[in-house]
mmCIF file with all atom_site columns, C-alpha atoms in Angstrom:
data_model
loop_
_atom_site.group_PDB
_atom_site.id
_atom_site.type_symbol
_atom_site.label_atom_id
_atom_site.label_alt_id
_atom_site.label_comp_id
_atom_site.label_asym_id
_atom_site.label_entity_id
_atom_site.label_seq_id
_atom_site.pdbx_PDB_ins_code
_atom_site.Cartn_x
_atom_site.Cartn_y
_atom_site.Cartn_z
_atom_site.occupancy
_atom_site.B_iso_or_equiv
_atom_site.pdbx_formal_charge
_atom_site.auth_seq_id
_atom_site.auth_comp_id
_atom_site.auth_asym_id
_atom_site.auth_atom_id
_atom_site.pdbx_PDB_model_num
ATOM 1  C CA . MET A 1 1  ? -8.074  -13.986 -15.438 1.00 56.00 ? 48  MET A CA 1
ATOM 2  C CA . ARG A 1 2  ? -9.320  -10.442 -15.743 1.00 66.00 ? 49  ARG A CA 1
ATOM 3  C CA . ASN A 1 3  ? -7.048  -7.435  -16.101 1.00 68.00 ? 50  ASN A CA 1
ATOM 4  C CA . ILE A 1 4  ? -7.270  -5.056  -13.120 1.00 69.00 ? 51  ILE A CA 1
ATOM 5  C CA . MET A 1 5  ? -5.558  -1.672  -13.009 1.00 74.00 ? 52  MET A CA 1
ATOM 6  C CA . PHE A 1 6  ? -3.658  -0.905  -9.801  1.00 75.00 ? 53  PHE A CA 1
ATOM 7  C CA . GLN A 1 7  ? -5.806  2.152   -9.059  1.00 76.00 ? 54  GLN A CA 1
ATOM 8  C CA . GLN A 1 8  ? -8.946  -0.024  -9.081  1.00 82.00 ? 55  GLN A CA 1
ATOM 9  C CA . LEU A 1 9  ? -7.632  -1.781  -5.964  1.00 86.00 ? 56  LEU A CA 1
ATOM 10 C CA . LEU A 1 10 ? -7.375  1.423   -3.940  1.00 88.00 ? 57  LEU A CA 1
ATOM 11 C CA . THR A 1 11 ? -9.949  2.429   -1.352  1.00 90.00 ? 58  THR A CA 1
ATOM 12 C CA . PRO A 1 12 ? -11.264 5.982   -1.844  1.00 90.00 ? 59  PRO A CA 1
ATOM 13 C CA . GLU A 1 13 ? -8.982  7.187   0.973   1.00 90.00 ? 60  GLU A CA 1
ATOM 14 C CA . ALA A 1 14 ? -5.907  5.506   -0.536  1.00 90.00 ? 61  ALA A CA 1
ATOM 15 C CA . ALA A 1 15 ? -6.795  6.891   -3.976  1.00 89.00 ? 62  ALA A CA 1
ATOM 16 C CA . LEU A 1 16 ? -6.713  10.422  -2.550  1.00 90.00 ? 63  LEU A CA 1
ATOM 17 C CA . LYS A 1 17 ? -3.151  9.853   -1.279  1.00 92.00 ? 64  LYS A CA 1
ATOM 18 C CA . PHE A 1 18 ? -1.908  8.008   -4.374  1.00 89.00 ? 65  PHE A CA 1
ATOM 19 C CA . ALA A 1 19 ? -0.540  11.068  -6.219  1.00 90.00 ? 66  ALA A CA 1
ATOM 20 C CA . ALA A 1 20 ? 1.175   12.452  -3.110  1.00 93.00 ? 67  ALA A CA 1
ATOM 21 C CA . ASP A 1 21 ? 2.717   9.062   -2.287  1.00 92.00 ? 68  ASP A CA 1
ATOM 22 C CA . THR A 1 22 ? 3.971   8.738   -5.865  1.00 92.00 ? 69  THR A CA 1
ATOM 23 C CA . LYS A 1 23 ? 5.442   12.242  -5.810  1.00 94.00 ? 70  LYS A CA 1
ATOM 24 C CA . TYR A 1 24 ? 7.191   11.525  -2.508  1.00 95.00 ? 71  TYR A CA 1
ATOM 25 C CA . ALA A 1 25 ? 8.702   8.280   -3.856  1.00 95.00 ? 72  ALA A CA 1
ATOM 26 C CA . LEU A 1 26 ? 9.950   10.113  -6.948  1.00 95.00 ? 73  LEU A CA 1
ATOM 27 C CA . GLU A 1 27 ? 11.494  12.918  -4.871  1.00 95.00 ? 74  GLU A CA 1
ATOM 28 C CA . GLN A 1 28 ? 13.082  10.645  -2.260  1.00 96.00 ? 75  GLN A CA 1
ATOM 29 C CA . GLY A 1 29 ? 13.945  7.745   -4.545  1.00 96.00 ? 76  GLY A CA 1
ATOM 30 C CA . LYS A 1 30 ? 11.947  5.355   -2.365  1.00 96.00 ? 77  LYS A CA 1
ATOM 31 C CA . ALA A 1 31 ? 9.147   5.292   0.186   1.00 96.00 ? 78  ALA A CA 1
ATOM 32 C CA . VAL A 1 32 ? 7.328   2.866   2.472   1.00 96.00 ? 79  VAL A CA 1
ATOM 33 C CA . PHE A 1 33 ? 3.766   3.492   3.555   1.00 94.00 ? 80  PHE A CA 1
ATOM 34 C CA . GLU A 1 34 ? 0.640   1.706   4.737   1.00 94.00 ? 81  GLU A CA 1
ATOM 35 C CA . SER A 1 35 ? -2.809  1.974   3.217   1.00 92.00 ? 82  SER A CA 1
ATOM 36 C CA . GLU A 1 36 ? -5.804  -0.191  2.405   1.00 92.00 ? 83  GLU A CA 1
ATOM 37 C CA . HIS A 1 37 ? -6.751  -1.987  -0.802  1.00 92.00 ? 84  HIS A CA 1
ATOM 38 C CA . LEU A 1 38 ? -9.998  -3.514  -1.945  1.00 91.00 ? 85  LEU A CA 1
ATOM 39 C CA . ARG A 1 39 ? -10.238 -7.276  -2.194  1.00 88.00 ? 86  ARG A CA 1
ATOM 40 C CA . THR A 1 40 ? -11.951 -8.819  -5.189  1.00 82.00 ? 87  THR A CA 1
ATOM 41 C CA . ASP A 1 41 ? -14.767 -9.872  -2.826  1.00 88.00 ? 88  ASP A CA 1
ATOM 42 C CA . GLY A 1 42 ? -15.312 -6.211  -1.829  1.00 85.00 ? 89  GLY A CA 1
ATOM 43 C CA . GLY A 1 43 ? -13.568 -6.475  1.549   1.00 92.00 ? 90  GLY A CA 1
ATOM 44 C CA . ILE A 1 44 ? -10.732 -4.237  2.676   1.00 93.00 ? 91  ILE A CA 1
ATOM 45 C CA . MET A 1 45 ? -7.152  -5.432  3.146   1.00 94.00 ? 92  MET A CA 1
ATOM 46 C CA . PRO A 1 46 ? -4.410  -3.481  4.952   1.00 95.00 ? 93  PRO A CA 1
ATOM 47 C CA . VAL A 1 47 ? -1.244  -3.310  2.860   1.00 95.00 ? 94  VAL A CA 1
ATOM 48 C CA . GLU A 1 48 ? 2.308   -2.065  3.118   1.00 96.00 ? 95  GLU A CA 1
ATOM 49 C CA . THR A 1 49 ? 3.732   -0.576  -0.061  1.00 95.00 ? 96  THR A CA 1
ATOM 50 C CA . HIS A 1 50 ? 7.410   -0.209  -0.900  1.00 96.00 ? 97  HIS A CA 1
ATOM 51 C CA . ALA A 1 51 ? 7.732   2.299   -3.740  1.00 96.00 ? 98  ALA A CA 1
ATOM 52 C CA . HIS A 1 52 ? 11.001  2.818   -5.622  1.00 96.00 ? 99  HIS A CA 1
ATOM 53 C CA . ALA A 1 53 ? 11.796  5.319   -8.358  1.00 96.00 ? 100 ALA A CA 1
ATOM 54 C CA . ILE A 1 54 ? 13.436  3.530   -11.276 1.00 96.00 ? 101 ILE A CA 1
ATOM 55 C CA . GLU A 1 55 ? 14.711  4.733   -14.611 1.00 95.00 ? 102 GLU A CA 1
ATOM 56 C CA . LEU A 1 56 ? 14.033  2.778   -17.764 1.00 93.00 ? 103 LEU A CA 1
ATOM 57 C CA . ASP A 1 57 ? 14.923  3.949   -21.271 1.00 95.00 ? 104 ASP A CA 1
ATOM 58 C CA . GLY A 1 58 ? 15.339  7.524   -20.051 1.00 95.00 ? 105 GLY A CA 1
ATOM 59 C CA . GLU A 1 59 ? 11.960  7.638   -18.274 1.00 95.00 ? 106 GLU A CA 1
ATOM 60 C CA . THR A 1 60 ? 11.371  7.550   -14.530 1.00 95.00 ? 107 THR A CA 1
ATOM 61 C CA . PHE A 1 61 ? 8.728   5.230   -13.116 1.00 93.00 ? 108 PHE A CA 1
ATOM 62 C CA . VAL A 1 62 ? 7.632   4.184   -9.647  1.00 94.00 ? 109 VAL A CA 1
ATOM 63 C CA . LEU A 1 63 ? 7.855   0.453   -8.999  1.00 93.00 ? 110 LEU A CA 1
ATOM 64 C CA . ARG A 1 64 ? 5.527   -0.611  -6.185  1.00 93.00 ? 111 ARG A CA 1
ATOM 65 C CA . VAL A 1 65 ? 5.685   -3.824  -4.203  1.00 94.00 ? 112 VAL A CA 1
ATOM 66 C CA . VAL A 1 66 ? 2.486   -4.265  -2.214  1.00 93.00 ? 113 VAL A CA 1
ATOM 67 C CA . MET A 1 67 ? 2.200   -6.755  0.651   1.00 95.00 ? 114 MET A CA 1
ATOM 68 C CA . ASP A 1 68 ? -0.884  -7.928  2.532   1.00 94.00 ? 115 ASP A CA 1
ATOM 69 C CA . ILE A 1 69 ? -0.295  -7.091  6.212   1.00 97.00 ? 116 ILE A CA 1
ATOM 70 C CA . SER A 1 70 ? -3.614  -8.396  7.551   1.00 94.00 ? 117 SER A CA 1
ATOM 71 C CA . GLY A 1 71 ? -1.857  -10.894 9.842   1.00 95.00 ? 118 GLY A CA 1
ATOM 72 C CA . ARG A 1 72 ? 0.493   -8.268  11.245  1.00 95.00 ? 119 ARG A CA 1
ATOM 73 C CA . LYS A 1 73 ? -2.379  -5.852  11.919  1.00 94.00 ? 120 LYS A CA 1
ATOM 74 C CA . GLU A 1 74 ? -4.360  -8.596  13.670  1.00 94.00 ? 121 GLU A CA 1
ATOM 75 C CA . ASN A 1 75 ? -1.345  -9.415  15.867  1.00 94.00 ? 122 ASN A CA 1
ATOM 76 C CA . GLU A 1 76 ? -0.935  -5.731  16.743  1.00 92.00 ? 123 GLU A CA 1
ATOM 77 C CA . ARG A 1 77 ? -4.623  -5.516  17.736  1.00 92.00 ? 124 ARG A CA 1
ATOM 78 C CA . ALA A 1 78 ? -4.292  -8.657  19.877  1.00 93.00 ? 125 ALA A CA 1
ATOM 79 C CA . GLN A 1 79 ? -1.188  -7.277  21.616  1.00 92.00 ? 126 GLN A CA 1
ATOM 80 C CA . ARG A 1 80 ? -2.935  -3.975  22.366  1.00 91.00 ? 127 ARG A CA 1
ATOM 81 C CA . GLN A 1 81 ? -5.907  -5.889  23.772  1.00 90.00 ? 128 GLN A CA 1
ATOM 82 C CA . LEU A 1 82 ? -3.627  -7.955  26.027  1.00 89.00 ? 129 LEU A CA 1
ATOM 83 C CA . LEU A 1 83 ? -1.959  -4.809  27.339  1.00 87.00 ? 130 LEU A CA 1
ATOM 84 C CA . LYS A 1 84 ? -5.373  -3.368  28.266  1.00 83.00 ? 131 LYS A CA 1
ATOM 85 C CA . GLU A 1 85 ? -6.266  -6.407  30.380  1.00 77.00 ? 132 GLU A CA 1
#
């Protein structure tokens, strides 16, 4: 298994927002946002990220839980299409 840094999974657009999203999570204590990540095969995957500021040994970090929301996005597209018909 190869070691991949979190930032390597970000699309260029998501990478631009990464610092601002991190700052917001630190200021608010938590944040939820959507973005896109790169798959290992080069494809793009929509994700939802829950970011929480945590303190450990006197230092503050942002813990991120990232979930693939491809199925949810596909369902939303299908529902919009049905409403157009």
